[in-house]
Short mmCIF file of C-alpha atoms and ligand atoms in Angstrom, two decimals:
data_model
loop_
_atom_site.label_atom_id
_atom_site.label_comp_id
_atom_site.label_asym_id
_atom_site.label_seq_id
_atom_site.Cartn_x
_atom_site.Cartn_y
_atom_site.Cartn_z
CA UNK A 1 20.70 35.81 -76.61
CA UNK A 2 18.10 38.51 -75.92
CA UNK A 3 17.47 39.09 -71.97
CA UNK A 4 13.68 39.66 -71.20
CA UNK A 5 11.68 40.41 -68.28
CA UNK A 6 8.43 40.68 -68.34
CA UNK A 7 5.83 42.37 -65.71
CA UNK A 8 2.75 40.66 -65.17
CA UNK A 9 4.17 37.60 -65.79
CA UNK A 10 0.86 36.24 -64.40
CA UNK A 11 -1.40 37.50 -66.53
CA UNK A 12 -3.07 36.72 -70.04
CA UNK A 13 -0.66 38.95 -71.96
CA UNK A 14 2.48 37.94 -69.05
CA UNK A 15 1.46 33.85 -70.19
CA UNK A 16 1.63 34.29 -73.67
CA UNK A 17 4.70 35.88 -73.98
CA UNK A 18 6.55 33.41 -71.96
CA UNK A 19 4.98 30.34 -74.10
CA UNK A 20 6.74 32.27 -76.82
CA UNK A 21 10.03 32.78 -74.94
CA UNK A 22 9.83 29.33 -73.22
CA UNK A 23 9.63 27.67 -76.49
CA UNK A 24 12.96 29.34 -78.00
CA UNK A 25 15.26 28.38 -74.65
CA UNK A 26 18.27 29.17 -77.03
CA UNK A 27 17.37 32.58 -78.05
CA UNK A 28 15.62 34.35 -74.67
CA UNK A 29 17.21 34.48 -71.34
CA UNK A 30 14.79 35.59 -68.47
CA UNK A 31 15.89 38.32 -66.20
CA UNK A 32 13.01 39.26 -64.02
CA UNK A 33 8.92 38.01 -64.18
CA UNK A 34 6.85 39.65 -61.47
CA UNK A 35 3.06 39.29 -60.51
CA UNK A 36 1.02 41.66 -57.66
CA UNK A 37 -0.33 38.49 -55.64
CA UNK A 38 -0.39 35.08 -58.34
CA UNK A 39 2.46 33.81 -55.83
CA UNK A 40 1.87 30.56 -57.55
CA UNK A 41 1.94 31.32 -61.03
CA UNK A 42 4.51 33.41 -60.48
CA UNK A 43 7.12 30.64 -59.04
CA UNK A 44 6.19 28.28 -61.48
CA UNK A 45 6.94 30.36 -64.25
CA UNK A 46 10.05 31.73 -62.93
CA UNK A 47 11.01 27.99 -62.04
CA UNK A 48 9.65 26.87 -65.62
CA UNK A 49 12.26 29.63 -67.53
CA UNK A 50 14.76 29.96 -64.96
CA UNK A 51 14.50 33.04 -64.02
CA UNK A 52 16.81 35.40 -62.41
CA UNK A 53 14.64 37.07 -60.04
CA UNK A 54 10.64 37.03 -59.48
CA UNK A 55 8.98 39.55 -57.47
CA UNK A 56 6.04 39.33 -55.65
CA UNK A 57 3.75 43.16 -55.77
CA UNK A 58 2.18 42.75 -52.44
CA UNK A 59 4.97 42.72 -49.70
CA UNK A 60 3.43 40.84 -47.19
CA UNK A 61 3.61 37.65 -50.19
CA UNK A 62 7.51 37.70 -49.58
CA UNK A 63 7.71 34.28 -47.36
CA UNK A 64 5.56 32.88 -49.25
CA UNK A 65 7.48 33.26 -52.60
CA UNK A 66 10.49 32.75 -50.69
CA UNK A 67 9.21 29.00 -49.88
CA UNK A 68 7.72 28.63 -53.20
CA UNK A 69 11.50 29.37 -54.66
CA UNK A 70 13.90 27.78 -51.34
CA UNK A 71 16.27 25.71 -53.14
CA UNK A 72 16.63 27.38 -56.25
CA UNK A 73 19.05 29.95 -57.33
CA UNK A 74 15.60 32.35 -58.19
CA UNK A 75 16.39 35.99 -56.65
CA UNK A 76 13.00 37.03 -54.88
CA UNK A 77 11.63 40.25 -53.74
CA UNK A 78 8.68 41.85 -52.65
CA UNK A 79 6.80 45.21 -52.15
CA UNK A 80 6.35 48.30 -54.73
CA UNK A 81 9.40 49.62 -54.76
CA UNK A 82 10.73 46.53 -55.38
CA UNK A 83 8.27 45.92 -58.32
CA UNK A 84 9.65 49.11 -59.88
CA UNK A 85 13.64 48.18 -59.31
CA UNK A 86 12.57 44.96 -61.41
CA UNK A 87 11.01 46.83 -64.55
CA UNK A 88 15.25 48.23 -64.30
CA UNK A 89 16.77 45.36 -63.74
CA UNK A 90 18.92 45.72 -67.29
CA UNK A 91 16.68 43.19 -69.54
CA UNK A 92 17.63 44.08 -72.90
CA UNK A 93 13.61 43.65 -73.72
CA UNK A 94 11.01 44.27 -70.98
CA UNK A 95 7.32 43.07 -71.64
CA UNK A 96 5.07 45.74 -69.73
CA UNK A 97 1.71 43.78 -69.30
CA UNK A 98 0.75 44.83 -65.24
CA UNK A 99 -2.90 46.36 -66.24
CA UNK A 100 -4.10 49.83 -64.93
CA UNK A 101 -2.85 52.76 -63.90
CA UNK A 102 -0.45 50.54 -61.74
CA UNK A 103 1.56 49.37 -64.23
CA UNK A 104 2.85 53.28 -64.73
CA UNK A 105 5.56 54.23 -62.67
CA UNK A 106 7.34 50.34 -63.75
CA UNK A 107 7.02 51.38 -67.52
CA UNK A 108 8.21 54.66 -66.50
CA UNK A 109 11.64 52.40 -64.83
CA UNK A 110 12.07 50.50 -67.86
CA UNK A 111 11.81 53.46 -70.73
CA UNK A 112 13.96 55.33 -68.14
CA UNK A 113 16.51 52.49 -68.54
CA UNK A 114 16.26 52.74 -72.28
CA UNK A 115 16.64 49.19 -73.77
CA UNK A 116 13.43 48.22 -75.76
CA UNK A 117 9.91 47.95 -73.99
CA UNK A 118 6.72 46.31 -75.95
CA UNK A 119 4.23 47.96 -74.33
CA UNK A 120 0.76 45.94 -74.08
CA UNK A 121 -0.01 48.48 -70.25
CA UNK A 122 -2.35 51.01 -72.35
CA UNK A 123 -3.70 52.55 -69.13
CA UNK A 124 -0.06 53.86 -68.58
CA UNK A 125 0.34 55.63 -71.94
CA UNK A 126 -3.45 56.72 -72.05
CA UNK A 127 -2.70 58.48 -68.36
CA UNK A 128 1.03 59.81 -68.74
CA UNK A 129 1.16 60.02 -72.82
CA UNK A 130 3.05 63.16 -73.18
CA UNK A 131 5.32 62.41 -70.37
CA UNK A 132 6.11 59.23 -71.47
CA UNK A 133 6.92 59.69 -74.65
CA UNK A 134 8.99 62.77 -73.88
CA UNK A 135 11.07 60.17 -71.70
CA UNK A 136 10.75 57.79 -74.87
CA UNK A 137 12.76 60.19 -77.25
CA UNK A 138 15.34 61.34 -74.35
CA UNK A 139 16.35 57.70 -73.10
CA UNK A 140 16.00 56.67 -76.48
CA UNK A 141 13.95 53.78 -75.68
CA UNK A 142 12.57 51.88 -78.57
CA UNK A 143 8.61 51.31 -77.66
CA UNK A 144 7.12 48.60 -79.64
CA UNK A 145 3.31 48.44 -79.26
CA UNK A 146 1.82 45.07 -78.06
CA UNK A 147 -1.91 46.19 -78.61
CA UNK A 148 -2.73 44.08 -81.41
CA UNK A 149 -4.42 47.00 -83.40
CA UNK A 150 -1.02 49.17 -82.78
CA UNK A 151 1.09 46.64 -83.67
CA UNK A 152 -0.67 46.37 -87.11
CA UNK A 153 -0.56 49.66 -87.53
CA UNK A 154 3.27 49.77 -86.35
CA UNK A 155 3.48 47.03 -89.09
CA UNK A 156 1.76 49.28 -91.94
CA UNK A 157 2.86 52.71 -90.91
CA UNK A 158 5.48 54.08 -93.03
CA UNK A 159 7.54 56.74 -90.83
CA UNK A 160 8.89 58.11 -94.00
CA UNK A 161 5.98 58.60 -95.51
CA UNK A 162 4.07 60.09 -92.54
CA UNK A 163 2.86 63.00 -94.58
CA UNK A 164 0.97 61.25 -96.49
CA UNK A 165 -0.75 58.97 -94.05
CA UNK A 166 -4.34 60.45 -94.54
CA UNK A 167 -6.09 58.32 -92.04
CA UNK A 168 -5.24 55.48 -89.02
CA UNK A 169 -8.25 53.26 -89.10
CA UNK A 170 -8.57 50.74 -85.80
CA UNK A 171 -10.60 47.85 -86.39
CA UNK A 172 -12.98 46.76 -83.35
CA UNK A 173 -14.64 43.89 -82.67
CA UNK A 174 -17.61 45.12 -81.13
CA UNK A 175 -17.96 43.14 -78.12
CA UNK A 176 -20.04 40.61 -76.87
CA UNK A 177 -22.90 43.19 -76.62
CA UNK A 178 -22.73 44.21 -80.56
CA UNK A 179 -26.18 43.50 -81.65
CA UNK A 180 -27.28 43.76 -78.07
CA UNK A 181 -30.51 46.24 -77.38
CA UNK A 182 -29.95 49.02 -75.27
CA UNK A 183 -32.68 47.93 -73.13
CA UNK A 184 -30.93 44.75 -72.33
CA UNK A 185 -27.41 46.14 -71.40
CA UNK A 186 -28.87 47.40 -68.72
CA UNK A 187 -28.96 44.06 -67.32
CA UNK A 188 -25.30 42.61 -68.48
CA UNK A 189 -23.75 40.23 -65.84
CA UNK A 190 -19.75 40.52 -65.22
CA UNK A 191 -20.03 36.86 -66.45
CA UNK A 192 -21.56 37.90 -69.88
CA UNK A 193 -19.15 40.67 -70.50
CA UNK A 194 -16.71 39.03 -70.08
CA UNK A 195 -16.98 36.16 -72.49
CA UNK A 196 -15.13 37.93 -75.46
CA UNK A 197 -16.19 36.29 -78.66
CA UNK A 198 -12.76 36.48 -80.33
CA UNK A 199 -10.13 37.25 -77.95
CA UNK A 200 -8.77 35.24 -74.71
CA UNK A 201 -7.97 38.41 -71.97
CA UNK A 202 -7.59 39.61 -68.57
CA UNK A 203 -11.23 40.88 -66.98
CA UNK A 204 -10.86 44.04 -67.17
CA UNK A 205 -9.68 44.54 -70.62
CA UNK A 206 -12.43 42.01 -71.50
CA UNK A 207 -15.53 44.69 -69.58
CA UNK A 208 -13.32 47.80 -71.66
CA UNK A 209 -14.13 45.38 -74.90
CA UNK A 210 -17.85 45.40 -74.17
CA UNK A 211 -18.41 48.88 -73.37
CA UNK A 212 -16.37 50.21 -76.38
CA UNK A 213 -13.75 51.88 -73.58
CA UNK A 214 -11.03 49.53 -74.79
CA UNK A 215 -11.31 51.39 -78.03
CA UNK A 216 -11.19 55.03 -76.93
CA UNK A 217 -8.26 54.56 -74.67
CA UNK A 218 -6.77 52.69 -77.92
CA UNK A 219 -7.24 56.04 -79.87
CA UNK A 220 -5.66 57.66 -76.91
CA UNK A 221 -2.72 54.92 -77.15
CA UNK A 222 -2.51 55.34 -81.07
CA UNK A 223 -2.65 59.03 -80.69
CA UNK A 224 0.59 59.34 -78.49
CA UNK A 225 2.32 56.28 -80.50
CA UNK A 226 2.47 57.66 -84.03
CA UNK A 227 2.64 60.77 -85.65
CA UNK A 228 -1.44 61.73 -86.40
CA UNK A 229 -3.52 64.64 -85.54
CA UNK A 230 -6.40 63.37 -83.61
CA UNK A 231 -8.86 63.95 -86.16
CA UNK A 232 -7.19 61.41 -88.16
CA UNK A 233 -7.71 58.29 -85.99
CA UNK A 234 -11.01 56.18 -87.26
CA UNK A 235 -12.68 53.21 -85.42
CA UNK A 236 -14.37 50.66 -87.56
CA UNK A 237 -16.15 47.60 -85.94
CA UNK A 238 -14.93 44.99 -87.90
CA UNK A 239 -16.70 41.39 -85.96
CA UNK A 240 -14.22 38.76 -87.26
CA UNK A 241 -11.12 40.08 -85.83
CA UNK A 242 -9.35 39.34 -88.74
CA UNK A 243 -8.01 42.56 -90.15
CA UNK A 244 -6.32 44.06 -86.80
CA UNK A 245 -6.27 47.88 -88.22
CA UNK A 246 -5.40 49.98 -91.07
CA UNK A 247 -3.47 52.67 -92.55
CA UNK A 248 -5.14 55.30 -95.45
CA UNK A 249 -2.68 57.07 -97.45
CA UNK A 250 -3.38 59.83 -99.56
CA UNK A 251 -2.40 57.70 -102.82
CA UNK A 252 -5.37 56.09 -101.66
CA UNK A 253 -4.18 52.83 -100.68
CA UNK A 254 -5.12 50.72 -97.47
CA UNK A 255 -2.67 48.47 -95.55
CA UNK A 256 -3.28 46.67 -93.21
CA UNK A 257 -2.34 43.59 -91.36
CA UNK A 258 -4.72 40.68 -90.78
CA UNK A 259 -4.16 37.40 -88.57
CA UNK A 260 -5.84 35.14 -86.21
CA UNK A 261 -6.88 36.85 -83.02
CA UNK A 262 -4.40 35.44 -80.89
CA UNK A 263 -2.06 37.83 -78.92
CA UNK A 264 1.28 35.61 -79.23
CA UNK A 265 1.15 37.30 -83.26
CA UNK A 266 1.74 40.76 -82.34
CA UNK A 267 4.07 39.91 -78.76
CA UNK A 268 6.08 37.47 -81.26
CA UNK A 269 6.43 40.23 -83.63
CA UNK A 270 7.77 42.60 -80.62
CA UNK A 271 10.20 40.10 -79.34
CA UNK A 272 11.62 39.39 -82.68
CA UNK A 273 11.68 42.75 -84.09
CA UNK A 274 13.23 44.52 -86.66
CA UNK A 275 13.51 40.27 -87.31
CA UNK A 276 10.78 37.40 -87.42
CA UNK A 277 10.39 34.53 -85.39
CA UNK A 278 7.77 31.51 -85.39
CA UNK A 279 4.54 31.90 -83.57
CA UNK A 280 2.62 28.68 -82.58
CA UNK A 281 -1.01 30.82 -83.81
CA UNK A 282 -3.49 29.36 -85.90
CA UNK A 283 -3.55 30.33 -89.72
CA UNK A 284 -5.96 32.24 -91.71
CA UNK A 285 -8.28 30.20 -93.48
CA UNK A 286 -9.86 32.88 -95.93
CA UNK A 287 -11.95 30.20 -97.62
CA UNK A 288 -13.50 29.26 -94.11
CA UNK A 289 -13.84 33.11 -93.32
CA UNK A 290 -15.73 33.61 -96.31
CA UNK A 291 -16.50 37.37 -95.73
CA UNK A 292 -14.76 40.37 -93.73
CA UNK A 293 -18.02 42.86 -92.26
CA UNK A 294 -17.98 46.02 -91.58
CA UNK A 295 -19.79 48.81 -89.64
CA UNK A 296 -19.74 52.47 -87.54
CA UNK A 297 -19.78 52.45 -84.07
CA UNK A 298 -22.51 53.04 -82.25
CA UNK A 299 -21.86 55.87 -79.67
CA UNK A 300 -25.50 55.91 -78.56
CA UNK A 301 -25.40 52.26 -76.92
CA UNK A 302 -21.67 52.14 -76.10
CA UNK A 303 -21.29 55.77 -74.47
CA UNK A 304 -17.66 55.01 -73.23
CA UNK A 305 -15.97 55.38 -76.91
CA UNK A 306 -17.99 59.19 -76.67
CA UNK A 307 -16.20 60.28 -73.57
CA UNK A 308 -12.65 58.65 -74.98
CA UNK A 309 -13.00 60.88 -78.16
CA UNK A 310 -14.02 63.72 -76.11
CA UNK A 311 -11.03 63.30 -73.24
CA UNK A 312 -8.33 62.59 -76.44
CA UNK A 313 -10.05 65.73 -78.51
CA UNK A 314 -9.51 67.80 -74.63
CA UNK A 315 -5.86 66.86 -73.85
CA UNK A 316 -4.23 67.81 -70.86
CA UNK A 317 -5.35 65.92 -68.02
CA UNK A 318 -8.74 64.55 -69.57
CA UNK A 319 -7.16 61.29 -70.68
CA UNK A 320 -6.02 60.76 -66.96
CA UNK A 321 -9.20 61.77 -64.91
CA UNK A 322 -11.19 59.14 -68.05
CA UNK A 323 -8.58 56.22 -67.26
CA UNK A 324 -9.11 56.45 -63.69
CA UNK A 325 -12.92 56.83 -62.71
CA UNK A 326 -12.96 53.83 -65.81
CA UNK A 327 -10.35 51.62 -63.92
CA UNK A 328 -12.90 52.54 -60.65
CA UNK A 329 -16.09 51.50 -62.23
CA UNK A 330 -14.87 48.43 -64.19
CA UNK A 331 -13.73 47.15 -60.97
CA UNK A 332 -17.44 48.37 -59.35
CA UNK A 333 -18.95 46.22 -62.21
CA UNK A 334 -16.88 43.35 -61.81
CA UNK A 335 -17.61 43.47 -57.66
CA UNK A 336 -21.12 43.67 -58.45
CA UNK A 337 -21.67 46.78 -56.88
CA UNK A 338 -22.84 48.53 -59.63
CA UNK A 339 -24.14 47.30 -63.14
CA UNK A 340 -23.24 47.30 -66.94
CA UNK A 341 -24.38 50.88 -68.28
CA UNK A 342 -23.48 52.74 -64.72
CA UNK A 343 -19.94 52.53 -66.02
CA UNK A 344 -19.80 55.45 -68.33
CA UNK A 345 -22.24 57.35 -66.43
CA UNK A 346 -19.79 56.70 -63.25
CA UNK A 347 -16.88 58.18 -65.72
CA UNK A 348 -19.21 60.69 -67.23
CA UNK A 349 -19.83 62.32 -63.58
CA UNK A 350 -15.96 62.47 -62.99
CA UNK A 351 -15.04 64.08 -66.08
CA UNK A 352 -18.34 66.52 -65.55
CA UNK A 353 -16.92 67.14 -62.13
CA UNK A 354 -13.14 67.38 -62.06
CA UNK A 355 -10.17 68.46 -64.24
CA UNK A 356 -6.93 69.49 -63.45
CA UNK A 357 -3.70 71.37 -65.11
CA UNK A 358 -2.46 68.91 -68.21
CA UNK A 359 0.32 66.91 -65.92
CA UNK A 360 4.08 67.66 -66.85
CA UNK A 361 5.57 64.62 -64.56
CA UNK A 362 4.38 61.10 -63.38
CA UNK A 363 3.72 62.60 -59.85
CA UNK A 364 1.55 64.99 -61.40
CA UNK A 365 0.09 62.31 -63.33
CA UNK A 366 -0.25 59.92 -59.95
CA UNK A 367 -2.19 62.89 -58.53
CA UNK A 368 -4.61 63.43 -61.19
CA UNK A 369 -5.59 59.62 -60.75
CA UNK A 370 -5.68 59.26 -56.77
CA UNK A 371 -8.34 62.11 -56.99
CA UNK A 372 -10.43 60.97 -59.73
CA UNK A 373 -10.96 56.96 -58.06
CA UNK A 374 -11.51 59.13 -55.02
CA UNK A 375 -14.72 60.92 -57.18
CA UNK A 376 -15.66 57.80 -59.10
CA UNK A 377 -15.75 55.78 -55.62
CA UNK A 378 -18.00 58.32 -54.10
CA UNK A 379 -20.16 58.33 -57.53
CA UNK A 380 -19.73 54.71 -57.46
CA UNK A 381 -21.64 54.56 -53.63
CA UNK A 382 -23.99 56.92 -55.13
CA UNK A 383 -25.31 54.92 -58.02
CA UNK A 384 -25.25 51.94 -55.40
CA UNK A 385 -27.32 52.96 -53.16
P1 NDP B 401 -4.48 40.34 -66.55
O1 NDP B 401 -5.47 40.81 -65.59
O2 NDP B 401 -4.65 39.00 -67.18
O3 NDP B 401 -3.02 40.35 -65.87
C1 NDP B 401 -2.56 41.49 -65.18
C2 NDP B 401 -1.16 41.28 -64.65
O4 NDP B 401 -0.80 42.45 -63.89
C3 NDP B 401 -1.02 40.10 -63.69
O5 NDP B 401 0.27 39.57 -63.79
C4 NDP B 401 -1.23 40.76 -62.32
O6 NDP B 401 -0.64 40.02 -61.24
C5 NDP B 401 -0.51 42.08 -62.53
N1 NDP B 401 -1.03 43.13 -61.67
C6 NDP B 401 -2.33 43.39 -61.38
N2 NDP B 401 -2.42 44.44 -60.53
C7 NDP B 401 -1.14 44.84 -60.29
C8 NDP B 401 -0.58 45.86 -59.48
N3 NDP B 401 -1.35 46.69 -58.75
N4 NDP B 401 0.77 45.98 -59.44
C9 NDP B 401 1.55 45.15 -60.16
N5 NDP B 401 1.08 44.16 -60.95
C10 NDP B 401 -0.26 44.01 -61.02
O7 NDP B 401 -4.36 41.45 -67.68
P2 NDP B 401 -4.03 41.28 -69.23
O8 NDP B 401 -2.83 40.43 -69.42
O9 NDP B 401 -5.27 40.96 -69.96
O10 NDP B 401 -3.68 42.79 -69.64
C11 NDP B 401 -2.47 43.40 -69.25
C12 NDP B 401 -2.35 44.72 -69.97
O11 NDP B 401 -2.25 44.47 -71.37
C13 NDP B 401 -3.56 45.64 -69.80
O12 NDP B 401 -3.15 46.96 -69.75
C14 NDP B 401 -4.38 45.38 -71.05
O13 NDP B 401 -5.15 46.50 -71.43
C15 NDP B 401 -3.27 45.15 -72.08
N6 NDP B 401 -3.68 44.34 -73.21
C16 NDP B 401 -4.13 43.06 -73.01
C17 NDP B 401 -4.54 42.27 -74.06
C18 NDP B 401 -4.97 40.86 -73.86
O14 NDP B 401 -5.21 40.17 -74.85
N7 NDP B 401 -5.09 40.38 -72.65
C19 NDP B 401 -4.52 42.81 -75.44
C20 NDP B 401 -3.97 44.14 -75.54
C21 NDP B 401 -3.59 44.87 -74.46
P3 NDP B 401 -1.55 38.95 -60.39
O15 NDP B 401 -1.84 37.83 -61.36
O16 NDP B 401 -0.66 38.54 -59.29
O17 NDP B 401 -2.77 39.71 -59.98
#
């Protein structure tokens, strides 16, 4: 029996692995499932699994769970610190699926606790790449990628071959805004963006999708996950979702791994790995799909994948100071305080502004962060007013 615990229990990517896990009682055991404020959805879960401890992100939720759980055996515990004890709590497999920046110093726990992680919390590894994986080869942690275009290329990237790996090619959907004028994404509601056409997700991973963020901090992510120069990292916008990335070789073939957009493929794939397991995701149907389309981003309309490349081509703390004043802006657009296309121009104005030594530790990295919301808030009130 594998033990799992799994942070963000509460969210998109937190639900679907535990319909995965709930369905195989006999093979998963659940150690801890935490959530920031969901005190609901987080005590039904942990009731639904039987779970060993759930813990609650916001302290002042702590009675609350407490009554939610009275009179079962569920451990519960509240507050930060206690958030970050959980992502140690000895699971031999620990989903990391809190979103942002926040979810950094808990992946940092678990990798420090070796054990596997499946890592789905890009923000963390776009902010703290270097010092994460430097913790990744000490601990010897094994850290399987969630992202569905990581995991695909996880699934076609052959380490021994690495030298001959001539390009990593992530497929993107585009968005809802694809075909979208520029003139009109001006005028994008929060409600519009985030309607993904393929993929079921949290909100702010959906707003990433539609400005093209989601895949510059995904080159970021693939950068730091597998061993390619930058300049070797392609994005294709591939509308169907089907194909989920590629890898080029230099005997010119292309793998790649294809599937139904559904996230439960590549989380089943982490939670079975190096083995398989059944996935309750709908099949292929190539007859139905009839043809696979292609085309270039365009970097004019969807600015955000620009800055990504830029901040990934820059290094040091570029990646960081780009996360942040996103993280800021997204939430800005979601609040309705500012609209659709002032989101890279609230990141551009950080990046233009502020830079700081590459960071060698999380604290470092924490720093970076605080100061660049600080500068995209301010922008933020700027473009508001
Ligand atoms: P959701 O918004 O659906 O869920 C986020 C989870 O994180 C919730 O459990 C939430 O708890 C918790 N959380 C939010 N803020 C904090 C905080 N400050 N401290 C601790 N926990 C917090 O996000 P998704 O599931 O969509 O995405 C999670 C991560 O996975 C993101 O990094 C995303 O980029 C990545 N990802 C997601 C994919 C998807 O299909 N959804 C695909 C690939 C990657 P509460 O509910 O209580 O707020």
């Amino acid at each position: 029996m594998k033990s799992v615990s799994i942070l963000g229990a509460t969210g998109s990517i937190g639900k679907s692995t535990l319909d995965l896990v709930q369905r195989q009682p006999d093979a998963f055991k659940v150690e801890a499932l935490t959530a920031q404020s969901n005190v609901a959805e987080l005590a039904a879960a942990a009731i639904a699994v039987g779970a060993q401890q759930a813990v609650i992100g916001d302290e002042r939720l702590y009675a609350e769970l407490k009554d939610a759980l009275s009179g079962t055996c569920i451990g519960v515990a509240a507050g930060r610190d206690a958030l970050i004890a959980a992502a140690a709590s000895g699971a031999d497999w620990t989903m990391a699926a809190i979103v942002g920046c926040a979810g950094l110093e808990p992946v940092m726990a678990a990798i420090e606790q070796g054990g596997t992680v499946a890592l789905a919390n890009k923000e963390a590894l776009v902010s703290a790449g270097d010092v994460l994986m430097l913790a990744v080869a000490e601990k010897g942690t094994a850290l399987l990628p969630v992202d569905s275009e990581h995991n695909a290329i996880f699934q076609c990237f052959e380490d021994r071959n690495a030298a001959y790996v001539r390009r990593v090619i992530l497929t993107a959907s585009g968005g809802p805004f694809r075909t979208m004028a520029a003139t009109d994404l001006v005028n994008v509601t929060p409600a519009q963006a985030v309607r993904h056409p393929n993929w079921s997700m949290g909100a702010k991973i959906s707003v990433d999708s539609a400005t093209l963020m989601n895949k510059g901090l995904e080159l970021i992510e693939a950068y730091h996950l597998f061993p390619v120069n930058a300049d070797q990292l392609d994005v294709i916008v591939h509308p169907q979702s089907v194909i989920h990335s590629m890898v080029e070789y230099q005997d010119g073939s292309v793998l790649a791994q294809l599937g139904s957009p559904d996230m439960r493929t590549p989380i089943a794939h982490c939670l079975a790995f190096p083995d398989r397991m059944h996935a309750p995701v709908a099949r292929l149907n190539f007859a139905q799909i009839g043809q696979l389309g292609f085309e270039d981003p365009d970097m004019d309309r969807f600015p955000c994948l620009r800055l990504a490349k830029n901040a990934l081509a820059a290094g040091g703390a570029r990646p960081a100071i780009l996360n942040a004043a996103n993280e800021i802006a997204v939430a800005g657009f979601l609040g309705g305080q500012i609209g659709f296309m002032s989101i890279p121009a609230v990141v551009e104005s950080v990046l233009e502004q502020y830079d700081a030594p590459a960071p060698s530790t999380i604290r470092d990295v924490l720093d970076i962060d605080e100061e660049a919301r600080r500068l995209a808030g301010l922008k933020m009130e700027a473009v508001a007013a």
